[in-house]
Amino acid sequence: MNRVIPGFPLALGITLFYLSLIVLLPLGALIWQASDVGLARYFTIMSGARTSAAFQLTLVTAALATLFNAIYGLALAWVLVRYEFPGRRLLDALVDVPFALPTAVAGLALSALFVSNGWFGAPLAALGIKVAYTPIGIAAAMAFTSIPFVVRTVQPVLEDLAADVEEAAATLGASDWRIFARIIFPAIFPAFLTGASLGFARSLGEFGAIIFIAGNLPMKTEVVSLLTFIRIEEYDYPAAAAIAATLLALAFTLLFLVNMIQLWQQRRIGTGD
Amino acid sequence: MSTSRSKASPASGRIRVGDGPLTRRLLIGAVLAVTALVLVAPLLAIFAEAFRHGVGAYAASFADPSTRYAIWLTVLTALIVVPINVAFGIAAAWAIAKFHFPGRNLLVALVELPFSISPIIAGVAYLFVYGAQGLLGPWLEAHDIKIMFAIPAIILASLFVTAPFVARELIPLMIAQGSEEEEAAVTLGAGGWRILRQVTLPNVRFALLYGAALCNARVMGEFGAVSVVSGNIRGQTNTLPLQIELLYQDNNAIAAFAIATILTAVALVTLVAKAIIERLDARRAALTGAPTPKVAAKAGH
């Protein structure tokens, strides 16, 4: 502990007080409300047809969105780090659009694009593919809001990758694909996994972007966050508490997983900070 | 991010993986095409829809009193929330970056926690504290204090979702900069506030600005948490994102998109500010040789 610089008790005091009031008190209240529901009732709520349909839909669409962003995000990070081309800076700035743009605006924009007479909706309808008001639309909304995660976690690791191992492999006659698969991808894999998990977690809780495009039909296109919201509006607080606590537990599990991945990464590279 | 490093095809002429002209063109082309579809098209669609019936219809959208009220409420919320979270961010960064104490890593995780939590959960959690059936509900009711479904709840929910923004920009930077300058100031007899104002904050001013800009954009655009706690009372607890949803459900798409252009403009200004701040930071680092962890939006809602 640093004894020279003043202000530690005050700074720590403010931080702890504020976090207790703004973050811990509400989360504590949610857990208290959820534990009040009781185990038997919890299982009844969670196994209800509408609830389990919502969880199933949310997990599947979030997985689809994460798969898309894993591929697109990796390619985007690669192109940004490895290549110099006109518009690279603009592309780099565009990556943050989903974080800066309000989710409600994103949802509005996506619904305009994908309705049957929209820029994307019309040609897709001609092919017989319906996106708006279907699970594909939900996955599209989730994918949009979590685009930056894989890019921004992989980008710095890719930048720091030393060229010499690659070059050594190349002089030994390894093909590009082999070098990528055996040397580069393993090096960026922990960061890649971290970004994908964060994006997946984000998709599970997404609300604003989805409700504009989903159609919000119970059992068909109703995601978990919307169902929680509806239970609140119906004053069914036990159900809302049970669903929200489950979603919170999922988020915590993913957070724990991400921390494990990062520990593993630090140990592997041997740069414990 | 990625401003100066790792230019492709180094001067030595060595070829790295994926530097073949065909791979290169294919990858850049594919990424640009997908980006145009998934990132650029939505932005263009907002403006195209807003101006679909001309500038007159666009401008008329802002005459609605409930829209004007929503603008006012959104600005008010930002004016209250951003300064509080800037102050919190500075305090948290000071404690975490300048001192070592047991539980420090746990505190960092706690600061970042709101990022990992769905805004809907945040809203529901607040309801269980301040709502009629909540932890403090009966007491608040007995004392005639209204928090839920009113402006205080909107402010509290916004504080929750944006709590990490400033702290997350400052902590890594202040750790990287170390405490030598502060220690020197102490030996010269400076007090804590003076060190903060004259040594620490000038060193992190760009990161602070960027954190505040991000926090502001998020406060103005927050939807999920606010829609749970606001009660959606037209003209009373409607912020701009809620007003967008209301208008959209009323089939007033032009007005919904018109409002969306304001929030889109806020987002674009935030991103431009980020680009400028990054450049200034890089220049400062080049001049002083000081460490500057890249200012980058890493994660978060």
Coordinates of C-alpha atoms in Angstrom, one line a residue:
Chain A
M1 CA 0.0 0.0 0.0
N2 CA 1.2 3.4 -1.0
R3 CA 1.7 5.6 2.1
V4 CA 2.9 8.8 0.4
I5 CA -0.1 9.9 -1.7
P6 CA -3.0 11.2 0.3
G7 CA -6.7 10.7 -0.2
F8 CA -7.0 6.9 0.0
P9 CA -9.7 6.7 2.7
L10 CA -11.8 9.4 1.0
A11 CA -11.6 7.9 -2.5
L12 CA -12.2 4.3 -1.4
G13 CA -15.0 5.5 0.9
I14 CA -16.8 7.3 -2.0
T15 CA -16.3 4.3 -4.3
L16 CA -17.7 1.8 -1.8
F17 CA -20.6 4.0 -0.8
Y18 CA -21.6 4.7 -4.3
L19 CA -21.3 1.1 -5.5
S20 CA -23.3 -0.1 -2.5
L21 CA -26.1 2.4 -3.2
I22 CA -26.2 2.2 -7.0
V23 CA -25.2 -1.4 -7.8
L24 CA -25.3 -3.6 -4.7
L25 CA -28.5 -2.5 -3.2
P26 CA -30.7 -3.1 -6.3
L27 CA -28.9 -6.5 -7.1
G28 CA -29.4 -7.5 -3.4
A29 CA -33.0 -6.6 -3.6
L30 CA -33.4 -8.7 -6.8
I31 CA -31.8 -11.7 -5.2
W32 CA -33.9 -11.2 -2.0
Q33 CA -37.1 -11.1 -4.1
A34 CA -36.0 -14.1 -6.0
S35 CA -35.2 -16.2 -2.9
D36 CA -38.6 -15.2 -1.6
V37 CA -40.2 -17.1 -4.5
G38 CA -39.2 -20.5 -3.1
L39 CA -37.6 -23.4 -5.0
A40 CA -40.9 -25.2 -5.8
R41 CA -42.5 -22.1 -7.3
Y42 CA -39.3 -21.2 -9.1
F43 CA -39.3 -24.5 -11.0
T44 CA -43.0 -24.1 -11.8
I45 CA -42.4 -20.7 -13.2
M46 CA -39.3 -21.7 -15.1
S47 CA -40.8 -24.8 -16.6
G48 CA -43.9 -23.0 -17.8
A49 CA -44.3 -23.4 -21.6
R50 CA -44.0 -19.6 -22.3
T51 CA -40.9 -19.1 -20.1
S52 CA -39.0 -22.1 -21.4
A53 CA -39.9 -21.2 -25.0
A54 CA -38.5 -17.7 -24.4
F55 CA -35.3 -19.1 -22.9
Q56 CA -34.9 -21.5 -25.8
L57 CA -35.5 -18.8 -28.4
T58 CA -33.1 -16.4 -26.7
L59 CA -30.3 -19.0 -26.3
V60 CA -30.6 -20.2 -29.9
T61 CA -30.8 -16.7 -31.5
A62 CA -27.9 -15.4 -29.2
A63 CA -25.8 -18.4 -30.4
L64 CA -26.5 -17.6 -34.0
A65 CA -25.6 -13.9 -33.5
T66 CA -22.4 -14.9 -31.7
L67 CA -21.5 -17.3 -34.6
F68 CA -21.9 -14.5 -37.1
N69 CA -19.9 -12.1 -35.0
A70 CA -17.2 -14.6 -34.3
I71 CA -16.5 -14.9 -38.1
Y72 CA -17.1 -11.3 -39.1
G73 CA -15.4 -9.9 -36.0
L74 CA -12.3 -12.0 -36.5
A75 CA -12.1 -11.0 -40.2
L76 CA -12.7 -7.4 -39.3
A77 CA -9.9 -7.4 -36.6
W78 CA -7.5 -9.1 -39.1
V79 CA -8.2 -6.6 -41.9
L80 CA -7.8 -3.7 -39.5
V81 CA -4.5 -4.9 -38.0
R82 CA -2.8 -6.5 -41.0
Y83 CA -3.7 -4.4 -44.0
E84 CA -3.2 -0.8 -44.9
F85 CA -5.9 0.5 -47.3
P86 CA -7.9 3.6 -47.9
G87 CA -10.8 4.0 -45.4
R88 CA -9.1 1.8 -42.7
R89 CA -9.5 4.5 -40.1
L90 CA -13.1 5.0 -41.0
L91 CA -13.7 1.3 -40.8
D92 CA -12.1 1.2 -37.4
A93 CA -14.4 4.1 -36.2
L94 CA -17.5 2.3 -37.6
V95 CA -16.8 -0.7 -35.4
D96 CA -18.0 1.3 -32.4
V97 CA -21.3 2.4 -33.9
P98 CA -23.3 -0.3 -32.2
F99 CA -22.0 0.8 -28.8
A100 CA -22.6 4.5 -29.4
L101 CA -26.0 4.1 -31.1
P102 CA -28.9 3.7 -28.7
T103 CA -30.4 0.2 -28.9
A104 CA -33.9 1.6 -29.6
V105 CA -32.5 3.5 -32.6
A106 CA -30.7 0.4 -33.8
G107 CA -34.0 -1.6 -33.5
L108 CA -35.9 1.1 -35.4
A109 CA -33.3 1.1 -38.2
L110 CA -33.2 -2.7 -38.5
S111 CA -36.9 -2.9 -38.6
A112 CA -37.0 -0.3 -41.4
L113 CA -34.4 -2.4 -43.3
F114 CA -36.0 -5.7 -42.9
V115 CA -39.8 -5.1 -43.3
S116 CA -41.2 -6.6 -46.5
N117 CA -40.7 -3.4 -48.4
G118 CA -37.4 -2.4 -46.9
W119 CA -34.0 -2.2 -48.5
F120 CA -33.1 -5.7 -47.3
G121 CA -36.6 -7.0 -46.7
A122 CA -37.8 -6.7 -50.3
P123 CA -35.1 -8.7 -52.0
L124 CA -35.1 -11.3 -49.2
A125 CA -38.9 -11.6 -49.6
A126 CA -38.4 -12.3 -53.3
L127 CA -36.2 -15.2 -52.2
G128 CA -38.9 -16.3 -49.8
I129 CA -36.9 -15.4 -46.7
K130 CA -38.8 -13.5 -44.0
V131 CA -36.6 -11.7 -41.4
A132 CA -38.8 -9.1 -39.6
Y133 CA -41.0 -10.6 -37.0
T134 CA -39.1 -14.0 -37.0
P135 CA -36.3 -15.4 -35.0
I136 CA -33.9 -14.4 -37.8
G137 CA -34.8 -10.8 -37.1
I138 CA -34.0 -11.3 -33.4
A139 CA -30.6 -12.8 -34.2
A140 CA -29.9 -9.9 -36.6
A141 CA -30.7 -7.4 -33.9
M142 CA -28.5 -9.3 -31.4
A143 CA -25.7 -9.5 -33.9
F144 CA -25.8 -5.8 -34.6
T145 CA -25.5 -4.8 -30.9
S146 CA -22.6 -7.1 -30.2
I147 CA -20.4 -6.5 -33.2
P148 CA -17.6 -4.7 -31.3
F149 CA -16.9 -7.4 -28.8
V150 CA -14.8 -9.9 -30.8
V151 CA -13.1 -7.2 -32.8
R152 CA -12.0 -5.1 -29.8
T153 CA -10.7 -8.1 -27.8
V154 CA -8.9 -9.8 -30.7
Q155 CA -7.4 -6.5 -32.2
P156 CA -4.8 -5.7 -29.5
V157 CA -3.6 -9.4 -29.3
L158 CA -3.2 -9.6 -33.0
E159 CA -1.3 -6.3 -33.0
D160 CA 1.1 -7.6 -30.4
L161 CA 1.8 -10.8 -32.2
A162 CA 5.5 -11.0 -33.1
A163 CA 6.3 -11.6 -36.7
D164 CA 9.4 -13.8 -36.1
V165 CA 7.5 -17.0 -35.3
E166 CA 5.4 -16.6 -38.4
E167 CA 8.5 -16.0 -40.5
A168 CA 10.4 -18.9 -39.0
A169 CA 7.4 -21.1 -39.9
A170 CA 7.3 -19.7 -43.4
T171 CA 11.1 -20.3 -44.0
L172 CA 10.4 -23.9 -42.9
G173 CA 7.9 -24.1 -45.8
A174 CA 4.6 -24.0 -43.9
S175 CA 1.7 -22.8 -45.9
D176 CA -0.2 -19.6 -44.9
W177 CA -3.2 -21.6 -43.8
R178 CA -1.1 -23.9 -41.7
I179 CA 0.7 -21.0 -40.0
F180 CA -2.7 -19.4 -39.3
A181 CA -4.2 -22.6 -37.9
R182 CA -1.2 -23.7 -35.9
I183 CA 0.4 -20.5 -34.7
I184 CA -1.7 -17.4 -35.1
F185 CA -5.2 -18.7 -34.2
P186 CA -4.0 -20.5 -31.0
A187 CA -2.3 -17.2 -29.9
I188 CA -5.5 -15.2 -30.3
F189 CA -7.9 -17.9 -29.2
P190 CA -8.3 -16.9 -25.6
A191 CA -9.1 -13.3 -26.6
F192 CA -11.4 -14.6 -29.4
L193 CA -13.3 -16.7 -26.8
T194 CA -13.5 -13.8 -24.4
G195 CA -15.0 -11.5 -27.0
A196 CA -17.4 -14.2 -28.2
S197 CA -18.6 -14.9 -24.6
L198 CA -19.1 -11.2 -23.9
G199 CA -21.0 -10.8 -27.1
F200 CA -23.2 -13.8 -26.2
A201 CA -23.9 -12.4 -22.7
R202 CA -24.8 -9.1 -24.2
S203 CA -27.2 -10.8 -26.7
L204 CA -29.0 -12.7 -23.9
G205 CA -30.0 -9.5 -22.2
E206 CA -30.7 -7.4 -25.3
F207 CA -34.0 -5.7 -25.3
G208 CA -34.2 -2.3 -27.2
A209 CA -32.9 -3.5 -30.5
I210 CA -35.0 -6.6 -30.5
I211 CA -38.5 -5.5 -29.6
F212 CA -38.8 -3.3 -32.7
I213 CA -38.1 -6.2 -35.1
A214 CA -39.2 -9.3 -33.2
G215 CA -43.0 -9.1 -33.5
N216 CA -43.0 -10.2 -29.8
L217 CA -45.4 -13.1 -30.2
P218 CA -45.6 -15.3 -27.1
M219 CA -44.1 -18.8 -27.7
K220 CA -42.8 -17.7 -31.1
T221 CA -40.7 -14.5 -31.0
E222 CA -40.7 -13.4 -27.4
V223 CA -37.2 -13.1 -25.9
V224 CA -36.5 -13.5 -22.2
S225 CA -35.9 -9.8 -21.5
L226 CA -39.3 -8.9 -23.0
L227 CA -41.0 -11.6 -21.0
T228 CA -39.4 -10.2 -17.8
F229 CA -40.7 -6.8 -18.8
I230 CA -44.2 -8.2 -19.5
R231 CA -44.4 -10.0 -16.1
I232 CA -43.5 -6.7 -14.4
E233 CA -46.3 -4.9 -16.3
E234 CA -48.7 -7.6 -15.2
Y235 CA -47.5 -7.2 -11.5
D236 CA -46.4 -10.8 -11.5
Y237 CA -43.4 -10.0 -9.5
P238 CA -42.4 -13.6 -8.4
A239 CA -42.2 -14.6 -12.1
A240 CA -40.3 -11.4 -13.0
A241 CA -37.9 -12.1 -10.1
A242 CA -37.4 -15.7 -11.0
I243 CA -36.7 -15.0 -14.7
A244 CA -34.5 -12.0 -14.0
A245 CA -32.5 -13.9 -11.4
T246 CA -31.9 -16.8 -13.9
L247 CA -30.7 -14.3 -16.5
L248 CA -28.4 -12.7 -13.9
A249 CA -27.0 -16.1 -12.9
L250 CA -26.3 -16.8 -16.6
A251 CA -24.5 -13.5 -16.9
F252 CA -22.4 -14.2 -13.8
T253 CA -21.5 -17.6 -15.1
L254 CA -20.3 -16.1 -18.4
L255 CA -18.4 -13.4 -16.5
F256 CA -16.7 -16.1 -14.4
L257 CA -15.9 -18.0 -17.6
V258 CA -14.4 -15.0 -19.2
N259 CA -12.2 -14.4 -16.1
M260 CA -11.0 -18.0 -16.2
I261 CA -10.1 -17.6 -19.9
Q262 CA -8.2 -14.5 -19.1
L263 CA -6.3 -16.2 -16.2
W264 CA -5.5 -19.1 -18.5
Q265 CA -4.3 -16.6 -21.2
Q266 CA -2.0 -14.8 -18.7
R267 CA -0.6 -18.0 -17.4
R268 CA 0.1 -19.3 -20.9
I269 CA 1.8 -16.2 -22.1
G270 CA 3.4 -15.7 -18.7
T271 CA 2.7 -12.0 -18.3
G272 CA 0.8 -11.9 -15.1
D273 CA 0.1 -8.2 -14.6
Chain B
M1 CA -6.8 1.8 -31.7
S2 CA -4.3 0.4 -34.1
T3 CA -3.1 3.9 -35.1
S4 CA 0.6 3.3 -35.7
R5 CA 1.6 -0.3 -35.3
S6 CA 1.8 -3.3 -37.5
K7 CA 1.6 -1.8 -40.9
A8 CA 1.3 -4.6 -43.4
S9 CA 4.3 -5.6 -45.6
P10 CA 7.1 -4.3 -43.5
A11 CA 9.9 -2.3 -45.2
S12 CA 12.1 -5.3 -45.2
G13 CA 9.8 -6.8 -47.8
R14 CA 9.1 -10.0 -45.8
I15 CA 5.8 -11.4 -46.5
R16 CA 3.5 -12.4 -43.6
V17 CA 0.5 -14.7 -43.5
G18 CA -2.3 -13.4 -45.6
D19 CA -0.3 -10.8 -47.4
G20 CA -0.7 -12.4 -50.8
P21 CA -2.5 -10.0 -53.1
L22 CA -5.4 -12.3 -53.7
T23 CA -6.1 -13.1 -50.0
R24 CA -5.7 -9.5 -49.2
R25 CA -8.2 -8.2 -51.8
L26 CA -10.7 -11.0 -51.0
L27 CA -10.6 -10.3 -47.2
I28 CA -10.7 -6.5 -47.5
G29 CA -13.5 -6.7 -50.0
A30 CA -15.6 -9.2 -48.0
V31 CA -15.2 -7.2 -44.8
L32 CA -16.1 -3.9 -46.5
A33 CA -19.1 -5.4 -48.1
V34 CA -20.5 -6.9 -44.9
T35 CA -19.7 -3.7 -43.0
A36 CA -21.7 -1.7 -45.6
L37 CA -24.6 -4.0 -45.0
V38 CA -24.6 -4.4 -41.3
L39 CA -23.2 -1.0 -40.0
V40 CA -23.6 1.6 -42.7
A41 CA -27.0 0.7 -44.0
P42 CA -28.8 1.0 -40.6
L43 CA -27.3 4.5 -40.2
L44 CA -28.4 5.5 -43.7
A45 CA -31.9 4.0 -43.2
I46 CA -32.5 6.2 -40.2
F47 CA -32.0 9.4 -42.2
A48 CA -33.7 8.1 -45.3
E49 CA -36.9 7.2 -43.3
A50 CA -36.8 10.5 -41.3
F51 CA -36.7 12.6 -44.5
R52 CA -39.0 10.4 -46.5
H53 CA -41.7 13.0 -46.6
G54 CA -39.4 16.0 -46.9
V55 CA -37.8 18.4 -44.6
G56 CA -41.1 20.0 -43.6
A57 CA -42.6 16.7 -42.2
Y58 CA -39.2 16.1 -40.5
A59 CA -39.3 19.5 -38.8
A60 CA -42.9 19.3 -37.9
S61 CA -42.1 16.1 -35.8
F62 CA -40.4 18.3 -33.2
A63 CA -43.5 20.5 -32.7
D64 CA -45.2 17.9 -30.6
P65 CA -45.1 19.0 -26.9
S66 CA -44.5 15.5 -25.6
T67 CA -41.5 15.2 -27.9
R68 CA -40.2 18.5 -26.6
Y69 CA -40.7 17.3 -23.1
A70 CA -38.8 14.1 -23.9
I71 CA -35.9 16.2 -25.2
W72 CA -35.9 18.3 -22.0
L73 CA -36.1 15.2 -19.7
T74 CA -33.3 13.5 -21.6
V75 CA -31.0 16.5 -21.4
L76 CA -31.9 16.9 -17.7
T77 CA -31.0 13.3 -17.0
A78 CA -27.7 13.6 -18.8
L79 CA -26.9 16.8 -16.9
I80 CA -27.3 15.1 -13.6
V81 CA -25.9 11.6 -14.4
V82 CA -22.8 12.5 -16.3
P83 CA -21.2 14.7 -13.6
I84 CA -22.0 12.2 -10.8
N85 CA -20.4 9.4 -12.8
V86 CA -17.4 11.5 -13.7
A87 CA -16.9 12.2 -10.0
F88 CA -17.4 8.5 -9.1
G89 CA -15.0 7.5 -11.9
I90 CA -12.3 9.7 -10.6
A91 CA -12.7 8.5 -7.1
A92 CA -12.7 4.9 -8.1
A93 CA -9.7 5.3 -10.4
W94 CA -7.8 7.2 -7.6
A95 CA -8.3 4.4 -5.1
I96 CA -7.7 1.5 -7.5
A97 CA -4.8 3.0 -9.5
K98 CA -2.8 4.7 -6.9
F99 CA -3.0 2.2 -4.0
H100 CA -2.7 -1.5 -3.3
F101 CA -5.1 -3.0 -0.9
P102 CA -6.8 -6.3 -0.2
G103 CA -9.9 -6.8 -2.4
R104 CA -8.6 -4.5 -5.1
N105 CA -9.3 -6.9 -7.9
L106 CA -12.8 -7.6 -6.5
L107 CA -13.4 -3.8 -6.5
V108 CA -12.4 -3.6 -10.2
A109 CA -14.8 -6.4 -11.0
L110 CA -17.6 -4.6 -9.0
V111 CA -17.0 -1.4 -10.9
E112 CA -17.4 -3.2 -14.2
L113 CA -20.4 -5.3 -13.1
P114 CA -23.1 -3.0 -14.6
F115 CA -21.7 -3.8 -18.1
S116 CA -22.5 -7.5 -17.7
I117 CA -26.0 -7.0 -16.6
S118 CA -29.0 -6.7 -18.9
P119 CA -30.6 -3.2 -18.6
I120 CA -33.9 -5.0 -18.1
I121 CA -32.5 -6.7 -15.0
A122 CA -31.2 -3.4 -13.7
G123 CA -34.7 -1.9 -14.1
V124 CA -36.4 -4.8 -12.4
A125 CA -33.8 -4.7 -9.5
Y126 CA -34.5 -1.0 -8.9
L127 CA -38.2 -1.8 -8.8
F128 CA -37.5 -4.3 -6.0
V129 CA -35.8 -1.6 -4.0
Y130 CA -38.1 1.5 -4.5
G131 CA -41.3 0.0 -5.8
A132 CA -44.5 -0.4 -3.6
Q133 CA -43.6 -4.1 -2.9
G134 CA -39.9 -3.3 -2.7
L135 CA -37.4 -3.2 0.1
L136 CA -37.8 0.5 0.8
G137 CA -41.3 0.9 -0.8
P138 CA -43.4 0.9 2.4
W139 CA -41.1 3.4 4.1
L140 CA -41.0 5.7 1.1
E141 CA -44.8 5.6 0.8
A142 CA -45.2 6.4 4.5
H143 CA -43.0 9.5 4.0
D144 CA -44.7 10.4 0.7
I145 CA -41.5 10.2 -1.3
K146 CA -42.0 9.1 -4.9
I147 CA -39.0 7.5 -6.7
M148 CA -40.5 4.8 -8.9
F149 CA -42.3 5.7 -12.1
A150 CA -40.9 9.2 -11.7
I151 CA -37.8 11.2 -12.7
P152 CA -35.7 10.0 -9.7
A153 CA -36.0 6.4 -10.8
I154 CA -34.9 7.3 -14.4
I155 CA -31.9 9.1 -12.9
L156 CA -31.0 6.1 -10.7
A157 CA -31.3 3.5 -13.4
S158 CA -29.2 5.7 -15.7
L159 CA -26.5 6.0 -12.9
F160 CA -26.5 2.2 -12.7
V161 CA -26.0 1.5 -16.4
T162 CA -23.3 4.1 -17.0
A163 CA -21.4 3.8 -13.7
P164 CA -18.4 2.0 -15.3
F165 CA -17.8 4.3 -18.3
V166 CA -15.4 6.9 -16.8
A167 CA -13.7 4.6 -14.3
R168 CA -13.0 2.1 -17.1
E169 CA -11.2 4.7 -19.2
L170 CA -9.2 6.1 -16.3
I171 CA -8.1 3.0 -14.4
P172 CA -5.8 1.3 -16.9
L173 CA -4.3 4.7 -18.0
M174 CA -3.6 5.8 -14.4
I175 CA -2.1 2.4 -13.6
A176 CA 0.2 2.7 -16.6
Q177 CA 1.2 6.2 -15.7
G178 CA 2.3 5.2 -12.2
S179 CA 2.4 7.5 -9.2
E180 CA 5.9 9.1 -9.5
E181 CA 4.6 12.6 -10.4
E182 CA 2.1 12.5 -7.5
E183 CA 4.8 11.4 -5.1
A184 CA 7.0 14.2 -6.3
A185 CA 4.2 16.7 -5.7
V186 CA 3.7 15.4 -2.2
T187 CA 7.4 15.9 -1.3
L188 CA 7.0 19.5 -2.7
G189 CA 4.3 19.9 -0.1
A190 CA 1.1 19.8 -2.3
G191 CA -2.1 18.6 -0.7
G192 CA -4.4 15.9 -2.1
W193 CA -6.9 18.1 -4.0
R194 CA -4.1 20.2 -5.5
I195 CA -2.3 17.0 -6.7
L196 CA -5.6 15.8 -8.2
R197 CA -6.3 19.1 -10.0
Q198 CA -2.8 20.0 -11.1
V199 CA -1.1 16.7 -11.6
T200 CA -3.4 13.7 -12.1
L201 CA -6.3 15.1 -14.0
P202 CA -4.3 17.0 -16.6
N203 CA -2.4 13.7 -17.3
V204 CA -5.7 11.8 -18.0
R205 CA -7.8 14.6 -19.4
F206 CA -8.4 13.0 -22.8
A207 CA -9.5 9.7 -21.3
L208 CA -11.7 11.6 -18.9
L209 CA -13.3 13.5 -21.8
Y210 CA -13.9 10.3 -23.8
G211 CA -15.3 8.5 -20.8
A212 CA -17.7 11.4 -20.2
A213 CA -18.7 11.5 -23.9
L214 CA -19.5 7.8 -23.9
C215 CA -21.4 8.1 -20.6
N216 CA -23.4 10.9 -22.1
A217 CA -24.3 9.0 -25.2
R218 CA -25.4 6.0 -23.2
V219 CA -27.5 8.0 -20.7
M220 CA -29.3 9.7 -23.6
G221 CA -29.9 6.4 -25.4
E222 CA -30.7 4.1 -22.5
F223 CA -33.9 2.2 -23.1
G224 CA -34.4 -1.0 -21.3
A225 CA -33.7 0.0 -17.7
V226 CA -35.5 3.3 -18.1
S227 CA -38.6 1.7 -19.7
V228 CA -39.0 -0.6 -16.7
V229 CA -38.7 2.2 -14.0
S230 CA -40.3 5.1 -15.9
G231 CA -43.9 3.7 -16.1
N232 CA -44.1 5.2 -19.6
I233 CA -46.2 8.2 -18.7
R234 CA -46.5 10.3 -21.8
G235 CA -45.2 13.8 -21.2
Q236 CA -44.0 13.0 -17.7
T237 CA -41.5 10.2 -17.7
N238 CA -40.8 9.7 -21.4
T239 CA -37.2 10.1 -22.4
L240 CA -36.2 10.3 -26.1
P241 CA -35.8 6.5 -26.6
L242 CA -39.1 5.8 -24.9
Q243 CA -40.8 8.5 -27.1
I244 CA -39.4 6.7 -30.2
E245 CA -41.1 3.5 -29.2
L246 CA -44.3 5.3 -28.3
L247 CA -44.5 7.1 -31.7
Y248 CA -43.5 3.9 -33.6
Q249 CA -46.4 2.1 -31.9
D250 CA -48.7 5.0 -32.8
N251 CA -47.7 4.4 -36.4
N252 CA -46.1 7.8 -36.5
A253 CA -42.9 6.4 -38.1
I254 CA -41.7 9.7 -39.5
A255 CA -41.7 11.3 -36.1
A256 CA -40.0 8.2 -34.5
F257 CA -37.2 8.4 -37.1
A258 CA -36.9 12.1 -36.8
I259 CA -36.2 11.7 -33.1
A260 CA -33.9 8.9 -33.8
T261 CA -31.8 11.2 -36.0
I262 CA -31.0 13.3 -32.8
L263 CA -29.7 10.3 -30.9
T264 CA -27.9 9.1 -34.0
A265 CA -26.2 12.5 -34.3
V266 CA -25.2 12.3 -30.6
A267 CA -23.7 8.9 -31.3
L268 CA -21.8 10.1 -34.4
V269 CA -20.4 13.1 -32.5
T270 CA -19.2 10.8 -29.7
L271 CA -17.4 8.7 -32.2
V272 CA -15.8 11.7 -33.9
A273 CA -14.8 13.0 -30.5
K274 CA -13.2 9.6 -29.8
A275 CA -11.2 9.8 -33.1
I276 CA -10.0 13.3 -32.2
I277 CA -9.1 12.4 -28.6
E278 CA -7.1 9.3 -29.8
R279 CA -5.1 11.5 -32.2
L280 CA -4.4 14.1 -29.5
D281 CA -3.4 11.3 -27.1
A282 CA -1.1 9.7 -29.6
R283 CA 0.6 13.1 -30.3
R284 CA 1.0 13.7 -26.5
A285 CA 2.5 10.2 -26.1
A286 CA 4.9 10.9 -29.0
L287 CA 6.0 14.2 -27.5
T288 CA 6.5 13.0 -23.9
G289 CA 7.1 9.3 -24.3
A290 CA 4.3 8.8 -21.7
P291 CA 2.4 5.5 -21.7
T292 CA -1.1 5.8 -23.3
P293 CA -3.1 2.6 -23.3
K294 CA -5.2 2.9 -26.4
V295 CA -8.4 4.7 -25.8
A296 CA -10.9 2.2 -27.0
A297 CA -14.4 1.1 -26.4
K298 CA -13.7 -2.4 -25.3
A299 CA -16.9 -3.7 -24.0
G300 CA -20.1 -2.7 -22.5
H301 CA -23.7 -2.1 -23.6

